[in-house]
PDB file of C-alpha atoms in Angstrom:
ATOM      1  CA  UNK N   9     -25.716 -29.420 -79.354  1.00 90.00           C
ATOM      2  CA  UNK N  10     -26.048 -28.474 -75.407  1.00 91.00           C
ATOM      3  CA  UNK N  11     -23.179 -26.911 -73.885  1.00 92.00           C
ATOM      4  CA  UNK N  12     -22.022 -29.722 -71.741  1.00 88.00           C
ATOM      5  CA  UNK N  13     -21.079 -30.672 -75.197  1.00 88.00           C
ATOM      6  CA  UNK N  14     -18.318 -27.909 -75.256  1.00 92.00           C
ATOM      7  CA  UNK N  15     -17.420 -27.576 -71.822  1.00 91.00           C
ATOM      8  CA  UNK N  16     -13.719 -29.188 -71.163  1.00 89.00           C
ATOM      9  CA  UNK N  17     -13.185 -30.372 -75.119  1.00 93.00           C
ATOM     10  CA  UNK N  18     -10.190 -28.982 -76.457  1.00 94.00           C
ATOM     11  CA  UNK N  19      -9.598 -26.487 -78.704  1.00 95.00           C
ATOM     12  CA  UNK N  20      -7.254 -26.716 -81.694  1.00 95.00           C
ATOM     13  CA  UNK N  21      -6.077 -24.659 -84.474  1.00 94.00           C
ATOM     14  CA  UNK N  22      -6.629 -25.219 -88.391  1.00 93.00           C
ATOM     15  CA  UNK N  23      -4.070 -27.235 -88.738  1.00 92.00           C
ATOM     16  CA  UNK N  24      -4.504 -29.494 -85.203  1.00 91.00           C
ATOM     17  CA  UNK N  25      -1.679 -27.447 -82.846  1.00 93.00           C
ATOM     18  CA  UNK N  26      -3.616 -27.614 -79.278  1.00 94.00           C
ATOM     19  CA  UNK N  27      -5.004 -24.554 -78.153  1.00 94.00           C
ATOM     20  CA  UNK N  28      -6.381 -25.230 -74.540  1.00 93.00           C
ATOM     21  CA  UNK N  29      -9.971 -26.682 -72.897  1.00 92.00           C
ATOM     22  CA  UNK N  30     -13.081 -24.755 -73.399  1.00 93.00           C
ATOM     23  CA  UNK N  31     -13.694 -23.226 -70.080  1.00 91.00           C
ATOM     24  CA  UNK N  32     -16.914 -21.388 -70.452  1.00 92.00           C
ATOM     25  CA  UNK N  33     -19.360 -19.814 -73.025  1.00 95.00           C
ATOM     26  CA  UNK N  34     -19.584 -16.101 -73.033  1.00 95.00           C
ATOM     27  CA  UNK N  35     -23.274 -14.925 -73.261  1.00 95.00           C
ATOM     28  CA  UNK N  36     -24.460 -11.890 -74.901  1.00 94.00           C
ATOM     29  CA  UNK N  37     -27.934 -11.396 -72.597  1.00 93.00           C
ATOM     30  CA  UNK N  38     -31.553  -8.894 -73.799  1.00 92.00           C
ATOM     31  CA  UNK N  39     -31.578  -6.871 -70.703  1.00 91.00           C
ATOM     32  CA  UNK N  40     -36.225  -6.026 -71.436  1.00 88.00           C
ATOM     33  CA  UNK N  41     -37.447  -2.853 -69.097  1.00 80.00           C
ATOM     34  CA  UNK N  42     -38.683  -3.705 -66.010  1.00 70.00           C
ATOM     35  CA  UNK N  43     -42.017  -1.931 -65.431  1.00 59.00           C
ATOM     36  CA  UNK N  44     -42.037  -2.883 -61.761  1.00 44.00           C
ATOM     37  CA  UNK N  45     -38.629  -0.899 -60.905  1.00 42.00           C
ATOM     38  CA  UNK N  46     -35.930  -3.075 -59.916  1.00 42.00           C
ATOM     39  CA  UNK N  47     -37.299  -6.774 -60.276  1.00 41.00           C
ATOM     40  CA  UNK N  48     -40.036  -9.612 -60.351  1.00 41.00           C
ATOM     41  CA  UNK N  49     -40.926 -12.530 -57.924  1.00 41.00           C
ATOM     42  CA  UNK N  50     -39.299 -12.684 -54.270  1.00 42.00           C
ATOM     43  CA  UNK N  51     -36.004 -13.493 -53.755  1.00 40.00           C
ATOM     44  CA  UNK N  52     -34.079 -17.560 -53.271  1.00 39.00           C
ATOM     45  CA  UNK N  53     -33.074 -16.768 -49.613  1.00 39.00           C
ATOM     46  CA  UNK N  54     -35.569 -13.439 -48.934  1.00 39.00           C
ATOM     47  CA  UNK N  55     -38.253 -12.274 -48.774  1.00 40.00           C
ATOM     48  CA  UNK N  56     -37.424  -9.176 -48.597  1.00 38.00           C
ATOM     49  CA  UNK N  57     -38.381  -5.393 -51.364  1.00 37.00           C
ATOM     50  CA  UNK N  58     -35.686  -5.514 -54.736  1.00 38.00           C
ATOM     51  CA  UNK N  59     -33.384  -3.304 -52.266  1.00 35.00           C
ATOM     52  CA  UNK N  60     -31.916  -6.260 -51.446  1.00 34.00           C
ATOM     53  CA  UNK N  61     -31.395  -8.498 -54.791  1.00 41.00           C
ATOM     54  CA  UNK N  62     -29.443  -5.974 -55.204  1.00 41.00           C
ATOM     55  CA  UNK N  63     -26.881  -8.497 -54.160  1.00 38.00           C
ATOM     56  CA  UNK N  64     -26.565 -12.434 -54.370  1.00 39.00           C
ATOM     57  CA  UNK N  65     -26.259 -12.630 -49.968  1.00 40.00           C
ATOM     58  CA  UNK N  66     -26.459  -8.994 -49.453  1.00 39.00           C
ATOM     59  CA  UNK N  67     -23.039  -9.562 -46.252  1.00 41.00           C
ATOM     60  CA  UNK N  68     -19.947  -9.398 -47.788  1.00 41.00           C
ATOM     61  CA  UNK N  69     -19.864  -5.486 -48.472  1.00 42.00           C
ATOM     62  CA  UNK N  70     -17.722  -5.431 -45.596  1.00 42.00           C
ATOM     63  CA  UNK N  71     -14.983  -7.338 -47.855  1.00 42.00           C
ATOM     64  CA  UNK N  72     -12.043  -6.224 -50.614  1.00 42.00           C
ATOM     65  CA  UNK N  73      -9.384  -3.549 -48.245  1.00 45.00           C
ATOM     66  CA  UNK N  74      -7.578  -2.294 -51.348  1.00 48.00           C
ATOM     67  CA  UNK N  75     -10.705  -1.507 -52.743  1.00 55.00           C
ATOM     68  CA  UNK N  76     -11.434  -4.320 -55.270  1.00 60.00           C
ATOM     69  CA  UNK N  77     -14.772  -5.288 -54.662  1.00 59.00           C
ATOM     70  CA  UNK N  78     -15.858  -9.617 -53.284  1.00 55.00           C
ATOM     71  CA  UNK N  79     -17.393 -11.461 -55.816  1.00 54.00           C
ATOM     72  CA  UNK N  80     -20.587 -11.224 -54.028  1.00 51.00           C
ATOM     73  CA  UNK N  81     -20.409  -7.717 -54.083  1.00 52.00           C
ATOM     74  CA  UNK N  82     -20.538  -8.239 -58.083  1.00 52.00           C
ATOM     75  CA  UNK N  83     -23.441 -10.526 -58.185  1.00 52.00           C
ATOM     76  CA  UNK N  84     -25.808  -8.695 -60.556  1.00 52.00           C
ATOM     77  CA  UNK N  85     -29.253  -7.551 -59.217  1.00 63.00           C
ATOM     78  CA  UNK N  86     -31.961 -10.007 -61.471  1.00 77.00           C
ATOM     79  CA  UNK N  87     -32.210  -8.346 -64.593  1.00 81.00           C
ATOM     80  CA  UNK N  88     -35.652  -8.967 -66.310  1.00 87.00           C
ATOM     81  CA  UNK N  89     -34.125 -10.846 -69.857  1.00 89.00           C
ATOM     82  CA  UNK N  90     -34.400 -11.713 -73.465  1.00 91.00           C
ATOM     83  CA  UNK N  91     -32.815 -13.990 -75.400  1.00 93.00           C
ATOM     84  CA  UNK N  92     -29.035 -15.002 -74.550  1.00 94.00           C
ATOM     85  CA  UNK N  93     -26.821 -15.454 -77.176  1.00 95.00           C
ATOM     86  CA  UNK N  94     -24.143 -17.008 -78.171  1.00 96.00           C
ATOM     87  CA  UNK N  95     -21.360 -14.826 -77.971  1.00 95.00           C
ATOM     88  CA  UNK N  96     -18.117 -16.422 -77.847  1.00 95.00           C
ATOM     89  CA  UNK N  97     -16.267 -19.145 -76.538  1.00 95.00           C
ATOM     90  CA  UNK N  98     -13.478 -18.879 -73.359  1.00 93.00           C
ATOM     91  CA  UNK N  99     -10.413 -21.251 -73.761  1.00 93.00           C
ATOM     92  CA  UNK N 100      -8.135 -21.554 -70.909  1.00 90.00           C
ATOM     93  CA  UNK N 101      -4.511 -23.411 -72.206  1.00 89.00           C
ATOM     94  CA  UNK N 102      -3.781 -24.982 -69.010  1.00 79.00           C
ATOM     95  CA  UNK N 103      -7.319 -26.840 -67.529  1.00 66.00           C
ATOM     96  CA  UNK N 104     -10.361 -27.636 -68.560  1.00 54.00           C
ATOM     97  CA  UNK N 105     -11.983 -26.388 -64.669  1.00 58.00           C
ATOM     98  CA  UNK N 106     -12.533 -22.690 -63.849  1.00 59.00           C
ATOM     99  CA  UNK N 107     -13.125 -21.858 -60.257  1.00 60.00           C
ATOM    100  CA  UNK N 108     -15.527 -18.900 -59.525  1.00 62.00           C
ATOM    101  CA  UNK N 109     -14.520 -17.028 -62.664  1.00 62.00           C
ATOM    102  CA  UNK N 110     -11.931 -15.280 -61.005  1.00 61.00           C
ATOM    103  CA  UNK N 111      -9.525 -15.000 -63.976  1.00 58.00           C
ATOM    104  CA  UNK N 112     -12.060 -13.348 -65.981  1.00 63.00           C
ATOM    105  CA  UNK N 113     -12.705 -10.202 -63.280  1.00 63.00           C
ATOM    106  CA  UNK N 114     -11.355  -7.747 -61.992  1.00 65.00           C
ATOM    107  CA  UNK N 115     -11.278  -9.699 -58.389  1.00 66.00           C
ATOM    108  CA  UNK N 116      -7.562  -9.662 -55.742  1.00 69.00           C
ATOM    109  CA  UNK N 117      -9.256 -10.915 -52.694  1.00 71.00           C
ATOM    110  CA  UNK N 118      -9.260 -13.985 -51.179  1.00 80.00           C
ATOM    111  CA  UNK N 119      -5.608 -13.230 -52.401  1.00 78.00           C
ATOM    112  CA  UNK N 120      -3.994 -16.519 -51.969  1.00 82.00           C
ATOM    113  CA  UNK N 121      -7.705 -18.174 -53.644  1.00 77.00           C
ATOM    114  CA  UNK N 122      -7.298 -15.000 -56.719  1.00 74.00           C
ATOM    115  CA  UNK N 123      -3.421 -15.925 -57.201  1.00 77.00           C
ATOM    116  CA  UNK N 124      -3.767 -18.932 -57.593  1.00 77.00           C
ATOM    117  CA  UNK N 125      -6.261 -19.017 -59.546  1.00 73.00           C
ATOM    118  CA  UNK N 126      -4.773 -17.209 -62.155  1.00 74.00           C
ATOM    119  CA  UNK N 127      -1.823 -19.169 -62.375  1.00 74.00           C
ATOM    120  CA  UNK N 128      -4.047 -21.339 -62.620  1.00 72.00           C
ATOM    121  CA  UNK N 129      -5.552 -19.551 -65.677  1.00 73.00           C
ATOM    122  CA  UNK N 130      -3.122 -17.496 -67.064  1.00 79.00           C
ATOM    123  CA  UNK N 131      -2.550 -17.413 -71.127  1.00 85.00           C
ATOM    124  CA  UNK N 132      -7.106 -17.942 -70.833  1.00 89.00           C
ATOM    125  CA  UNK N 133      -9.015 -15.413 -73.712  1.00 92.00           C
ATOM    126  CA  UNK N 134     -12.549 -15.572 -75.452  1.00 94.00           C
ATOM    127  CA  UNK N 135     -12.937 -16.591 -79.143  1.00 96.00           C
ATOM    128  CA  UNK N 136     -15.413 -15.388 -80.565  1.00 96.00           C
ATOM    129  CA  UNK N 137     -17.970 -17.622 -81.684  1.00 95.00           C
ATOM    130  CA  UNK N 138     -17.696 -17.207 -85.674  1.00 94.00           C
ATOM    131  CA  UNK N 139     -14.052 -17.937 -85.925  1.00 95.00           C
ATOM    132  CA  UNK N 140     -15.088 -21.039 -84.750  1.00 95.00           C
ATOM    133  CA  UNK N 141     -15.050 -24.110 -87.496  1.00 94.00           C
ATOM    134  CA  UNK N 142     -16.169 -27.231 -86.818  1.00 93.00           C
ATOM    135  CA  UNK N 143     -17.549 -28.901 -83.394  1.00 94.00           C
ATOM    136  CA  UNK N 144     -16.866 -32.763 -82.735  1.00 91.00           C
ATOM    137  CA  UNK N 145     -16.755 -35.222 -80.020  1.00 88.00           C
ATOM    138  CA  UNK N 146     -14.650 -33.733 -76.763  1.00 90.00           C
ATOM    139  CA  UNK N 147     -12.824 -30.851 -79.977  1.00 94.00           C
ATOM    140  CA  UNK N 148     -13.693 -27.861 -81.678  1.00 95.00           C
ATOM    141  CA  UNK N 149     -11.812 -27.089 -84.462  1.00 95.00           C
ATOM    142  CA  UNK N 150     -10.489 -22.906 -85.413  1.00 95.00           C
ATOM    143  CA  UNK N 151     -10.579 -20.874 -88.435  1.00 95.00           C
ATOM    144  CA  UNK N 152      -7.070 -19.731 -90.091  1.00 94.00           C
ATOM    145  CA  UNK N 153      -5.811 -16.525 -88.436  1.00 92.00           C
ATOM    146  CA  UNK N 154      -8.938 -16.479 -85.346  1.00 94.00           C
ATOM    147  CA  UNK N 155      -7.989 -13.913 -82.601  1.00 93.00           C
ATOM    148  CA  UNK N 156      -7.915 -14.078 -79.778  1.00 94.00           C
ATOM    149  CA  UNK N 157     -10.079 -12.111 -77.992  1.00 93.00           C
ATOM    150  CA  UNK N 158      -9.380 -10.092 -74.342  1.00 89.00           C
ATOM    151  CA  UNK N 159     -11.580 -12.510 -72.039  1.00 87.00           C
ATOM    152  CA  UNK N 160     -12.635 -10.294 -68.739  1.00 84.00           C
ATOM    153  CA  UNK N 161     -16.382 -10.635 -68.417  1.00 78.00           C
ATOM    154  CA  UNK N 162     -17.410  -6.566 -68.795  1.00 66.00           C
ATOM    155  CA  UNK N 163     -20.754  -6.456 -66.682  1.00 54.00           C
ATOM    156  CA  UNK N 164     -23.564  -4.843 -66.871  1.00 47.00           C
ATOM    157  CA  UNK N 165     -22.154  -3.295 -70.119  1.00 41.00           C
ATOM    158  CA  UNK N 166     -23.563  -3.419 -72.893  1.00 37.00           C
ATOM    159  CA  UNK N 167     -22.376  -5.951 -75.637  1.00 35.00           C
TER     160      UNK N 167
ATOM    161  CA  UNK I   1     -31.958  -1.837 -75.478  1.00 70.00           C
ATOM    162  CA  UNK I   2     -29.209  -3.083 -72.939  1.00 85.00           C
ATOM    163  CA  UNK I   3     -27.611  -5.946 -73.402  1.00 89.00           C
ATOM    164  CA  UNK I   4     -24.560  -7.843 -70.432  1.00 90.00           C
ATOM    165  CA  UNK I   5     -22.343 -10.718 -70.746  1.00 92.00           C
ATOM    166  CA  UNK I   6     -22.497 -13.161 -68.886  1.00 92.00           C
ATOM    167  CA  UNK I   7     -20.683 -16.255 -69.005  1.00 92.00           C
ATOM    168  CA  UNK I   8     -22.965 -19.792 -69.166  1.00 93.00           C
ATOM    169  CA  UNK I   9     -20.627 -22.462 -66.772  1.00 91.00           C
ATOM    170  CA  UNK I  10     -20.895 -18.325 -64.481  1.00 88.00           C
ATOM    171  CA  UNK I  11     -23.620 -17.808 -64.995  1.00 90.00           C
ATOM    172  CA  UNK I  12     -26.155 -20.163 -65.137  1.00 93.00           C
ATOM    173  CA  UNK I  13     -25.018 -23.246 -64.605  1.00 92.00           C
ATOM    174  CA  UNK I  14     -25.694 -25.168 -61.587  1.00 90.00           C
ATOM    175  CA  UNK I  15     -28.178 -21.963 -60.733  1.00 93.00           C
ATOM    176  CA  UNK I  16     -31.394 -22.350 -59.174  1.00 93.00           C
ATOM    177  CA  UNK I  17     -34.747 -22.137 -60.586  1.00 92.00           C
ATOM    178  CA  UNK I  18     -37.570 -20.542 -60.018  1.00 92.00           C
ATOM    179  CA  UNK I  19     -41.237 -20.835 -60.785  1.00 90.00           C
ATOM    180  CA  UNK I  20     -43.228 -17.323 -61.331  1.00 90.00           C
ATOM    181  CA  UNK I  21     -44.621 -17.742 -57.167  1.00 88.00           C
ATOM    182  CA  UNK I  22     -40.742 -18.038 -56.291  1.00 88.00           C
ATOM    183  CA  UNK I  23     -41.145 -21.496 -55.284  1.00 86.00           C
ATOM    184  CA  UNK I  24     -38.069 -24.336 -56.436  1.00 88.00           C
ATOM    185  CA  UNK I  25     -38.413 -25.576 -59.472  1.00 88.00           C
ATOM    186  CA  UNK I  26     -35.359 -27.404 -60.214  1.00 89.00           C
ATOM    187  CA  UNK I  27     -31.743 -26.072 -60.892  1.00 91.00           C
ATOM    188  CA  UNK I  28     -30.259 -25.815 -64.464  1.00 93.00           C
ATOM    189  CA  UNK I  29     -27.993 -28.254 -65.157  1.00 91.00           C
ATOM    190  CA  UNK I  30     -27.686 -27.703 -68.643  1.00 92.00           C
ATOM    191  CA  UNK I  31     -28.077 -25.644 -71.237  1.00 94.00           C
ATOM    192  CA  UNK I  32     -29.343 -26.433 -75.792  1.00 94.00           C
ATOM    193  CA  UNK I  33     -28.157 -24.045 -77.728  1.00 94.00           C
ATOM    194  CA  UNK I  34     -30.220 -23.500 -81.401  1.00 94.00           C
ATOM    195  CA  UNK I  35     -29.592 -21.790 -84.317  1.00 93.00           C
ATOM    196  CA  UNK I  36     -30.801 -18.656 -85.332  1.00 86.00           C
ATOM    197  CA  UNK I  37     -33.426 -20.269 -87.012  1.00 87.00           C
ATOM    198  CA  UNK I  38     -34.249 -22.758 -84.296  1.00 87.00           C
ATOM    199  CA  UNK I  39     -33.260 -25.244 -85.540  1.00 90.00           C
ATOM    200  CA  UNK I  40     -28.819 -27.429 -85.056  1.00 91.00           C
ATOM    201  CA  UNK I  41     -26.472 -25.056 -84.802  1.00 91.00           C
ATOM    202  CA  UNK I  42     -24.409 -24.450 -87.583  1.00 91.00           C
ATOM    203  CA  UNK I  43     -20.787 -23.709 -85.646  1.00 88.00           C
ATOM    204  CA  UNK I  44     -20.049 -20.060 -86.761  1.00 84.00           C
ATOM    205  CA  UNK I  45     -23.439 -18.772 -87.587  1.00 91.00           C
ATOM    206  CA  UNK I  46     -25.911 -17.371 -84.331  1.00 94.00           C
ATOM    207  CA  UNK I  47     -26.333 -19.062 -81.898  1.00 95.00           C
ATOM    208  CA  UNK I  48     -28.400 -18.464 -79.259  1.00 96.00           C
ATOM    209  CA  UNK I  49     -29.596 -20.179 -75.945  1.00 96.00           C
ATOM    210  CA  UNK I  50     -33.226 -22.436 -76.593  1.00 95.00           C
ATOM    211  CA  UNK I  51     -34.054 -24.324 -73.445  1.00 94.00           C
ATOM    212  CA  UNK I  52     -32.855 -24.751 -70.036  1.00 94.00           C
ATOM    213  CA  UNK I  53     -32.033 -28.549 -69.866  1.00 92.00           C
ATOM    214  CA  UNK I  54     -32.545 -30.806 -66.478  1.00 88.00           C
ATOM    215  CA  UNK I  55     -31.920 -34.023 -65.770  1.00 78.00           C
ATOM    216  CA  UNK I  56     -30.541 -37.440 -64.397  1.00 74.00           C
ATOM    217  CA  UNK I  57     -27.112 -35.922 -64.368  1.00 72.00           C
ATOM    218  CA  UNK I  58     -25.324 -37.848 -61.012  1.00 72.00           C
ATOM    219  CA  UNK I  59     -23.947 -41.055 -62.216  1.00 73.00           C
ATOM    220  CA  UNK I  60     -23.053 -39.250 -65.274  1.00 73.00           C
ATOM    221  CA  UNK I  61     -21.392 -36.251 -63.631  1.00 72.00           C
ATOM    222  CA  UNK I  62     -19.256 -38.967 -60.967  1.00 74.00           C
ATOM    223  CA  UNK I  63     -18.840 -41.667 -63.427  1.00 74.00           C
ATOM    224  CA  UNK I  64     -18.684 -39.560 -67.479  1.00 71.00           C
ATOM    225  CA  UNK I  65     -21.152 -39.246 -70.451  1.00 71.00           C
ATOM    226  CA  UNK I  66     -23.977 -38.027 -70.862  1.00 74.00           C
ATOM    227  CA  UNK I  67     -27.534 -38.452 -70.940  1.00 75.00           C
ATOM    228  CA  UNK I  68     -29.560 -39.058 -73.820  1.00 76.00           C
ATOM    229  CA  UNK I  69     -31.630 -36.484 -75.116  1.00 73.00           C
ATOM    230  CA  UNK I  70     -34.550 -38.683 -74.304  1.00 76.00           C
ATOM    231  CA  UNK I  71     -34.035 -38.384 -70.498  1.00 77.00           C
ATOM    232  CA  UNK I  72     -33.982 -34.678 -70.344  1.00 83.00           C
ATOM    233  CA  UNK I  73     -35.987 -32.246 -69.073  1.00 87.00           C
ATOM    234  CA  UNK I  74     -36.456 -29.371 -71.274  1.00 90.00           C
ATOM    235  CA  UNK I  75     -37.454 -25.180 -69.589  1.00 93.00           C
ATOM    236  CA  UNK I  76     -38.288 -23.095 -72.987  1.00 93.00           C
ATOM    237  CA  UNK I  77     -35.261 -20.305 -72.392  1.00 95.00           C
ATOM    238  CA  UNK I  78     -38.779 -18.177 -73.390  1.00 94.00           C
ATOM    239  CA  UNK I  79     -39.617 -18.911 -69.730  1.00 93.00           C
ATOM    240  CA  UNK I  80     -37.121 -17.103 -68.263  1.00 94.00           C
ATOM    241  CA  UNK I  81     -38.173 -13.641 -66.312  1.00 93.00           C
ATOM    242  CA  UNK I  82     -34.975 -12.822 -64.112  1.00 91.00           C
ATOM    243  CA  UNK I  83     -32.043 -13.558 -64.011  1.00 92.00           C
ATOM    244  CA  UNK I  84     -30.315 -12.581 -60.868  1.00 89.00           C
ATOM    245  CA  UNK I  85     -28.166 -14.776 -58.671  1.00 90.00           C
ATOM    246  CA  UNK I  86     -31.165 -17.388 -59.567  1.00 91.00           C
ATOM    247  CA  UNK I  87     -32.988 -17.860 -62.566  1.00 93.00           C
ATOM    248  CA  UNK I  88     -36.545 -17.643 -62.199  1.00 92.00           C
ATOM    249  CA  UNK I  89     -39.659 -18.034 -64.225  1.00 92.00           C
ATOM    250  CA  UNK I  90     -42.964 -16.497 -65.292  1.00 91.00           C
ATOM    251  CA  UNK I  91     -44.380 -19.652 -64.850  1.00 88.00           C
ATOM    252  CA  UNK I  92     -45.888 -22.029 -62.405  1.00 86.00           C
ATOM    253  CA  UNK I  93     -44.373 -24.414 -61.505  1.00 80.00           C
ATOM    254  CA  UNK I  94     -47.252 -27.288 -62.233  1.00 77.00           C
ATOM    255  CA  UNK I  95     -46.891 -26.388 -65.408  1.00 79.00           C
ATOM    256  CA  UNK I  96     -43.986 -27.880 -66.576  1.00 78.00           C
ATOM    257  CA  UNK I  97     -43.384 -31.590 -66.827  1.00 75.00           C
ATOM    258  CA  UNK I  98     -40.058 -31.427 -65.197  1.00 72.00           C
ATOM    259  CA  UNK I  99     -41.989 -30.960 -61.524  1.00 71.00           C
ATOM    260  CA  UNK I 100     -43.879 -33.894 -62.481  1.00 76.00           C
ATOM    261  CA  UNK I 101     -41.681 -36.602 -59.276  1.00 77.00           C
ATOM    262  CA  UNK I 102     -43.226 -34.697 -57.096  1.00 77.00           C
ATOM    263  CA  UNK I 103     -46.482 -34.457 -58.194  1.00 80.00           C
ATOM    264  CA  UNK I 104     -46.278 -37.503 -58.818  1.00 83.00           C
ATOM    265  CA  UNK I 105     -44.462 -38.326 -55.077  1.00 85.00           C
ATOM    266  CA  UNK I 106     -47.975 -35.910 -53.574  1.00 84.00           C
ATOM    267  CA  UNK I 107     -50.689 -37.424 -55.454  1.00 85.00           C
ATOM    268  CA  UNK I 108     -49.930 -40.999 -54.702  1.00 88.00           C
ATOM    269  CA  UNK I 109     -47.258 -41.366 -51.380  1.00 89.00           C
ATOM    270  CA  UNK I 110     -48.014 -38.284 -49.393  1.00 88.00           C
ATOM    271  CA  UNK I 111     -52.238 -37.924 -49.651  1.00 86.00           C
ATOM    272  CA  UNK I 112     -52.209 -41.577 -48.084  1.00 89.00           C
ATOM    273  CA  UNK I 113     -50.378 -40.352 -45.461  1.00 90.00           C
ATOM    274  CA  UNK I 114     -52.537 -39.763 -41.964  1.00 88.00           C
ATOM    275  CA  UNK I 115     -52.836 -35.387 -42.223  1.00 86.00           C
ATOM    276  CA  UNK I 116     -50.965 -35.170 -45.959  1.00 82.00           C
ATOM    277  CA  UNK I 117     -54.387 -33.789 -47.767  1.00 82.00           C
ATOM    278  CA  UNK I 118     -53.543 -30.567 -46.098  1.00 80.00           C
ATOM    279  CA  UNK I 119     -51.319 -27.456 -45.049  1.00 76.00           C
ATOM    280  CA  UNK I 120     -50.600 -27.405 -41.768  1.00 74.00           C
ATOM    281  CA  UNK I 121     -49.148 -24.015 -41.997  1.00 74.00           C
ATOM    282  CA  UNK I 122     -51.845 -22.898 -44.853  1.00 65.00           C
ATOM    283  CA  UNK I 123     -55.204 -22.506 -44.819  1.00 54.00           C
ATOM    284  CA  UNK I 124     -57.037 -26.221 -43.494  1.00 47.00           C
TER     285      UNK I 124
END
């Protein structure tokens, strides 16, 4: 199975009731201990030291006039990683697309983009992988009594 | 052991892949999922990302469908060393099949161009 088989697939209940579309696949990434500090190889944009890899582009620290941090500043440092295990599916009732994950994070700026994307993805929820009953081309069936989980992406916390 | 929660489309798809020397290799076009024993995914049973896939997706992205499995270039997930804004591997690009078009062009086209056998900015 490849990720592309799941993305944008319709999601239905055991009885066939339409719930929405798969917008993403949630993974639990094993983070390994680093022996050499904050990162391994060179960064894609800058040949600087480990500190410059703390942020995605390094130039968005001055945004967020009401205290929220911009998406770029939330970009994680490069982690040494191991396995990536499937946690569940992100399901949106309204659309199959996703825009930078605004709907799953506490980002509020730029306000217009945030408001529009949140409205477009209202009702997005997470379904645990064990609540998936079967997958056929373009269609995901959930088990009876599946649970709608909070889709918020709590980055950096233990799974 | 710490774990970090990520979303595949948000954090992995279309991300640039760099080899152990920081050289660009490809971009993440898709991900291969496998069951716990490395076999096919069984819904409801533990599954994991087994490989990064790269392939001729331009036309299929525009017009629909996806390339057959035989057309995908596969980079085992075990070769991924770091994940940040890019995906970093712990192997060199020359060891990966995904690099073959560049190697072929280098060996069969570029080296036949006058001056194409040395790096003007490197040791010559």
